[in-house]
Coordinates of C-alpha atoms and ligand atoms in Angstrom, one line a residue:
M1 CA 76.3 192.2 102.5
V2 CA 74.2 193.2 99.2
T3 CA 71.0 191.7 97.4
S4 CA 70.1 191.5 93.8
S5 CA 67.0 190.2 91.9
A6 CA 66.4 189.5 88.2
P7 CA 63.1 188.3 86.6
G8 CA 62.0 185.2 85.2
K9 CA 60.8 184.7 81.7
V10 CA 58.4 183.1 79.1
Y11 CA 59.2 182.7 75.3
L12 CA 56.6 184.1 73.4
F13 CA 58.2 182.4 70.6
G14 CA 61.4 180.7 69.3
E15 CA 62.8 178.6 72.3
H16 CA 65.5 175.6 70.7
A17 CA 65.5 177.0 67.5
V18 CA 67.3 180.2 68.9
V19 CA 70.0 177.7 69.7
Y20 CA 70.8 177.2 65.9
G21 CA 70.5 181.0 65.1
E22 CA 66.8 181.6 64.4
P23 CA 65.4 184.5 66.4
A24 CA 63.3 184.2 69.5
V25 CA 61.3 186.7 71.4
P26 CA 61.2 186.1 75.4
C27 CA 59.5 188.2 77.8
A28 CA 60.5 189.1 81.1
I29 CA 57.7 188.4 84.0
E30 CA 57.2 189.5 87.3
R31 CA 58.4 186.7 89.2
R32 CA 61.8 187.0 90.6
A33 CA 64.9 185.0 91.9
R34 CA 66.7 187.3 94.9
V35 CA 70.4 186.7 95.6
T36 CA 72.4 188.0 98.5
A37 CA 76.1 187.8 98.5
E38 CA 78.6 188.5 101.6
K39 CA 82.4 188.4 101.1
R40 CA 84.2 185.8 103.4
D41 CA 87.9 184.6 103.4
A42 CA 87.7 181.9 101.1
G43 CA 85.4 179.2 99.6
L44 CA 81.7 179.3 98.8
V45 CA 78.8 178.5 101.0
V46 CA 75.3 178.6 99.6
H47 CA 72.1 178.8 101.2
A48 CA 69.1 178.4 99.0
E49 CA 65.2 178.3 99.6
D50 CA 62.1 178.0 97.5
L51 CA 63.8 176.9 94.4
Q52 CA 60.5 174.8 93.4
L53 CA 57.3 176.3 94.5
D54 CA 57.1 174.1 97.4
G55 CA 60.4 175.2 98.3
F56 CA 63.5 173.5 99.9
T57 CA 66.4 174.6 101.6
V58 CA 69.9 173.5 100.7
E59 CA 73.4 174.2 102.4
Y60 CA 76.2 173.6 100.1
I61 CA 79.6 174.0 101.0
D62 CA 82.3 173.6 98.2
E63 CA 84.9 172.7 100.5
G64 CA 84.8 168.7 100.3
T65 CA 81.4 168.4 100.1
D66 CA 80.2 166.6 96.9
H67 CA 76.5 166.6 97.4
P68 CA 74.3 168.9 99.5
D69 CA 72.0 167.0 102.0
V70 CA 68.5 167.8 100.8
D71 CA 65.3 166.0 99.6
A72 CA 65.2 167.4 96.2
E73 CA 65.8 165.7 92.8
N74 CA 69.5 165.5 92.8
S75 CA 70.0 166.4 89.0
L76 CA 68.1 169.5 89.5
L77 CA 70.1 170.6 92.3
E78 CA 73.5 169.9 90.8
A79 CA 72.3 172.0 88.0
A80 CA 71.3 174.6 90.4
M81 CA 74.6 174.5 92.4
G82 CA 76.7 174.4 88.9
Y83 CA 74.8 177.9 88.0
V84 CA 75.9 179.5 91.1
N85 CA 79.5 178.1 91.0
E86 CA 79.8 179.4 87.3
A87 CA 78.4 182.7 88.2
V88 CA 80.8 183.1 91.2
K89 CA 83.6 182.5 88.8
Q90 CA 82.6 185.2 86.8
V91 CA 82.4 187.3 89.7
R92 CA 86.0 186.6 90.6
E93 CA 86.9 187.4 87.0
A94 CA 84.9 190.7 86.5
A95 CA 86.1 192.0 89.6
D96 CA 89.7 190.8 89.3
A97 CA 89.6 189.0 92.6
P98 CA 90.3 185.3 91.9
Q99 CA 90.5 184.2 95.5
A100 CA 87.1 185.9 96.7
G101 CA 85.1 184.1 99.0
F102 CA 81.3 184.3 99.4
E103 CA 78.7 183.2 101.5
I104 CA 75.3 183.4 99.1
W105 CA 71.6 183.2 99.9
I106 CA 69.3 182.3 97.0
E107 CA 65.5 182.7 97.3
S108 CA 63.4 182.7 94.2
D109 CA 59.6 182.7 93.3
I110 CA 60.3 180.9 89.8
P111 CA 60.3 177.1 89.9
L112 CA 63.2 175.7 88.8
G113 CA 63.9 173.8 85.5
A114 CA 60.1 174.6 84.7
G115 CA 60.8 176.8 81.3
L116 CA 60.6 180.3 83.4
G117 CA 64.3 181.0 83.1
S118 CA 65.2 180.5 86.9
S119 CA 68.8 179.6 86.2
A120 CA 69.2 182.6 84.1
A121 CA 67.6 184.7 87.0
V122 CA 69.8 183.2 89.6
A123 CA 72.9 183.6 87.5
C124 CA 72.2 187.6 86.8
A125 CA 71.1 188.3 90.3
A126 CA 74.4 186.4 91.4
I127 CA 76.8 188.3 89.3
D128 CA 75.4 191.4 90.2
A129 CA 75.2 190.9 93.9
G130 CA 78.5 189.3 94.0
C131 CA 80.2 192.1 92.2
R132 CA 78.5 194.8 93.9
E133 CA 79.8 193.2 97.1
L134 CA 83.1 193.5 95.8
G135 CA 82.6 197.2 94.7
V136 CA 82.2 196.6 91.2
A137 CA 79.4 197.7 89.2
L138 CA 78.5 196.1 85.8
A139 CA 76.2 197.4 83.1
P140 CA 73.3 195.0 82.5
E141 CA 74.7 194.0 79.2
E142 CA 77.8 192.8 80.5
I143 CA 75.9 191.1 83.2
A144 CA 73.8 189.3 80.4
D145 CA 77.1 188.3 78.6
R146 CA 78.5 187.0 81.8
A147 CA 75.5 185.1 82.9
Y148 CA 75.1 183.7 79.1
R149 CA 78.5 182.3 79.9
V150 CA 77.5 180.7 83.1
E151 CA 74.6 178.7 81.2
A152 CA 77.1 177.9 78.2
A153 CA 79.6 176.2 80.7
V154 CA 76.7 174.3 82.5
Q155 CA 74.8 173.3 79.5
D156 CA 78.3 172.2 77.7
G157 CA 78.1 174.8 75.3
E158 CA 74.5 174.5 74.4
A159 CA 72.8 177.6 75.2
S160 CA 71.7 180.7 73.5
R161 CA 71.7 184.4 74.9
A162 CA 68.0 184.5 74.9
D163 CA 67.2 183.6 78.6
T164 CA 70.1 185.4 80.0
F165 CA 69.6 188.5 78.1
C166 CA 65.9 188.8 78.8
S167 CA 66.6 188.4 82.3
A168 CA 69.3 190.9 82.6
M169 CA 67.3 193.6 80.5
G170 CA 63.7 193.0 81.4
G171 CA 60.8 193.6 79.0
A172 CA 60.2 191.9 75.7
V173 CA 63.4 191.2 74.3
R174 CA 64.7 189.6 70.6
V175 CA 67.9 187.4 70.3
E176 CA 69.1 186.3 67.1
G177 CA 72.6 184.5 67.5
D178 CA 74.9 187.3 69.3
D179 CA 72.3 190.2 68.1
C180 CA 70.1 191.1 71.3
S181 CA 68.0 194.1 71.7
R182 CA 64.8 195.2 73.8
V183 CA 61.6 195.1 71.8
E184 CA 60.0 198.4 72.7
G185 CA 56.3 199.2 72.7
V186 CA 55.0 195.9 73.9
G187 CA 52.3 196.4 76.2
N188 CA 51.1 194.3 79.1
L189 CA 50.0 190.9 76.9
P190 CA 47.3 188.8 79.2
F191 CA 49.9 185.8 80.1
V192 CA 48.5 182.9 81.9
I193 CA 50.7 180.0 83.1
G194 CA 50.2 176.7 83.9
Y195 CA 52.7 174.3 85.7
D196 CA 52.9 170.8 86.1
G197 CA 55.0 170.7 88.9
G198 CA 57.5 169.1 87.0
A199 CA 60.7 170.1 85.1
G200 CA 62.7 169.4 82.2
D201 CA 66.5 168.6 81.7
T202 CA 67.3 171.6 79.2
G203 CA 70.7 170.1 78.3
E204 CA 69.2 166.9 77.4
L205 CA 66.2 168.4 75.8
V206 CA 68.6 170.7 73.7
A207 CA 70.7 167.4 73.0
G208 CA 67.4 165.6 71.6
V209 CA 66.6 168.4 69.2
R210 CA 70.2 168.8 68.0
A211 CA 70.3 164.8 67.1
L212 CA 66.8 165.0 65.5
R213 CA 68.2 167.7 63.2
A214 CA 71.3 166.1 62.5
E215 CA 69.3 163.0 61.4
Y216 CA 66.5 164.2 59.3
E217 CA 66.3 167.2 57.1
F218 CA 62.5 167.8 57.7
A219 CA 63.6 168.3 61.5
A220 CA 66.3 170.6 60.3
D221 CA 63.4 172.3 58.3
T222 CA 61.0 172.5 61.3
V223 CA 63.8 174.6 63.3
E224 CA 63.7 176.7 60.5
A225 CA 59.8 176.8 60.4
I226 CA 59.8 178.2 63.9
G227 CA 62.2 181.1 63.1
D228 CA 59.6 182.0 60.1
V229 CA 57.0 181.9 63.0
V230 CA 59.0 184.0 65.2
R231 CA 59.4 186.7 62.1
E232 CA 56.0 186.5 61.3
G233 CA 55.2 187.2 65.0
E234 CA 57.3 190.1 65.5
S235 CA 55.3 191.7 62.6
V236 CA 52.5 192.1 64.8
L237 CA 54.1 192.4 68.2
G238 CA 52.8 195.7 69.8
T239 CA 49.9 196.0 67.6
E240 CA 46.2 195.2 68.8
D241 CA 46.4 191.7 66.7
T242 CA 46.6 189.5 69.5
E243 CA 44.5 187.0 67.5
T244 CA 47.4 186.3 65.2
L245 CA 49.7 186.4 67.9
G246 CA 47.9 183.6 69.9
E247 CA 47.7 181.6 66.4
L248 CA 51.5 181.9 65.8
M249 CA 51.9 180.4 69.5
D250 CA 49.7 177.5 68.7
F251 CA 51.6 177.0 65.5
N252 CA 54.9 177.2 67.5
H253 CA 53.8 174.7 70.2
G254 CA 53.1 172.1 67.3
L255 CA 56.3 172.7 65.9
L256 CA 57.8 172.0 69.3
A257 CA 56.0 169.2 69.8
A258 CA 57.2 167.8 66.6
L259 CA 60.6 168.3 67.6
G260 CA 59.9 166.0 70.7
V261 CA 60.2 168.6 73.5
S262 CA 56.5 168.5 74.5
S263 CA 55.2 166.1 77.0
R264 CA 51.7 164.7 78.0
S265 CA 51.2 167.4 80.8
L266 CA 52.4 170.2 78.8
D267 CA 49.9 169.1 76.1
T268 CA 47.2 168.5 78.3
M269 CA 47.2 172.0 79.8
V270 CA 48.1 173.8 76.1
W271 CA 44.6 172.1 75.1
A272 CA 42.9 173.2 78.3
A273 CA 43.6 176.6 77.8
R274 CA 42.3 176.6 74.2
D275 CA 39.4 174.8 74.9
A276 CA 38.7 177.6 77.5
G277 CA 39.0 180.2 74.8
A278 CA 42.5 181.2 75.2
I279 CA 43.9 183.3 72.2
G280 CA 47.1 181.1 72.1
A281 CA 48.9 178.3 74.1
K282 CA 52.4 176.9 73.7
L283 CA 55.0 175.3 76.0
T284 CA 57.7 177.6 77.5
G285 CA 61.2 177.1 77.7
A286 CA 63.1 173.7 77.2
G287 CA 60.0 171.7 77.6
G288 CA 59.7 168.0 78.6
G289 CA 57.6 168.9 81.7
G290 CA 57.0 172.3 83.6
C291 CA 55.1 175.3 82.2
I292 CA 52.7 176.5 79.2
V293 CA 52.1 180.0 78.6
A294 CA 48.8 181.2 77.3
L295 CA 47.3 184.4 76.3
D296 CA 43.8 184.9 77.8
D297 CA 42.4 188.3 79.0
T298 CA 39.6 186.4 80.6
D299 CA 39.5 184.4 83.4
A300 CA 38.4 181.4 81.7
A301 CA 41.9 179.8 81.0
L302 CA 43.2 180.5 84.5
T303 CA 40.0 178.8 85.8
A304 CA 40.2 175.5 83.5
L305 CA 43.6 175.4 84.1
R306 CA 43.3 175.2 88.0
Y307 CA 40.7 172.3 87.1
T308 CA 42.9 170.4 85.0
P309 CA 44.5 167.4 86.2
G310 CA 48.1 167.1 86.1
C311 CA 48.3 171.2 86.5
D312 CA 49.7 172.1 90.0
E313 CA 49.6 175.5 89.9
A314 CA 47.8 178.2 87.2
F315 CA 48.7 181.9 87.7
R316 CA 48.8 185.4 85.9
A317 CA 52.0 186.6 84.9
T318 CA 52.7 190.4 84.0
L319 CA 55.3 191.7 81.8
D320 CA 58.4 192.9 83.8
T321 CA 60.1 195.8 82.3
E322 CA 62.8 196.0 84.7
G323 CA 65.8 193.5 84.4
V324 CA 68.4 192.9 87.1
R325 CA 68.5 195.4 90.0
A326 CA 69.9 196.1 93.2
E327 CA 67.3 195.3 96.2
Ligands
MEV401 C1 65.4 177.2 77.6 O1 65.0 178.2 78.3 C2 65.6 178.0 76.2 C3 66.1 176.9 75.1 O2 66.1 177.5 73.9 C4 67.9 177.0 75.5 C5 68.6 178.1 75.1 O3 68.2 178.8 74.4 O4 69.6 178.3 75.8 C6 65.9 175.8 74.9

């Protein structure tokens, strides 16, 4: 029996636009998904706890049971189980063990579908744990690539490499199409996260942006403008100029809102953080609900978010320089 973990992430810049080849800069944060894998003769049994902050338990057996018996939103759960199934396929392929069976335990302190990269973290940790349990050690780059294939399969081909590369490698990363690298020299940014307790459907949100982009040239221009914001942001990343970084995060949020992926609660949390003096604030991840990320080196935004109606939880997040690892 072996356990691996991988971090969640926030997007400093570039979600959605990265799906169309623009650059993005996600940053791994010190909140992890942990996956334990144990070989069994055949099939797959999954035990999952704490996939939302409130936590729930699911027992899923892929031998004839279609729906796990659990009190949680079904689409979320099916998506989560889809990631695990696809991750196990990747393990079987990587270890050249097509019949390998597994019992898997998932524990996560990253809320599901909330923009903090829970699915990428679960996919990376599951691939690492499953492979190590079969005696195969993969390089983090290969785990990133296989976890990307997991996301692409679950999201009908609509995924970038950003979430999975970030979770596998840790730290701040830059992704532009297939070109993925770590961004060195990024110190600890004062991230504050606000979580509305909800979630967005990544596949649906990505499809919505795709439809807008196909219908309106100005929506395609908006996607390109996000790319420009990212390029500008990269030029100040790692410098003392957090003011410009914050201003660009605000800009990025406005462009994402124009593409229809913000929500009332995300906007409310963004404004609560800004009104409290945050250097910048934006939604993170696919949007629709879930989390915002603000930059603030005082306690003001954190306190304001805790008193903001619609904000379920607010917490600080620290850059995690480590990616997927054995526990
Ligand atoms: C989701 O965390 C980020 C998106 O850009 C989708 C992706 O990059 O695969 C919305």
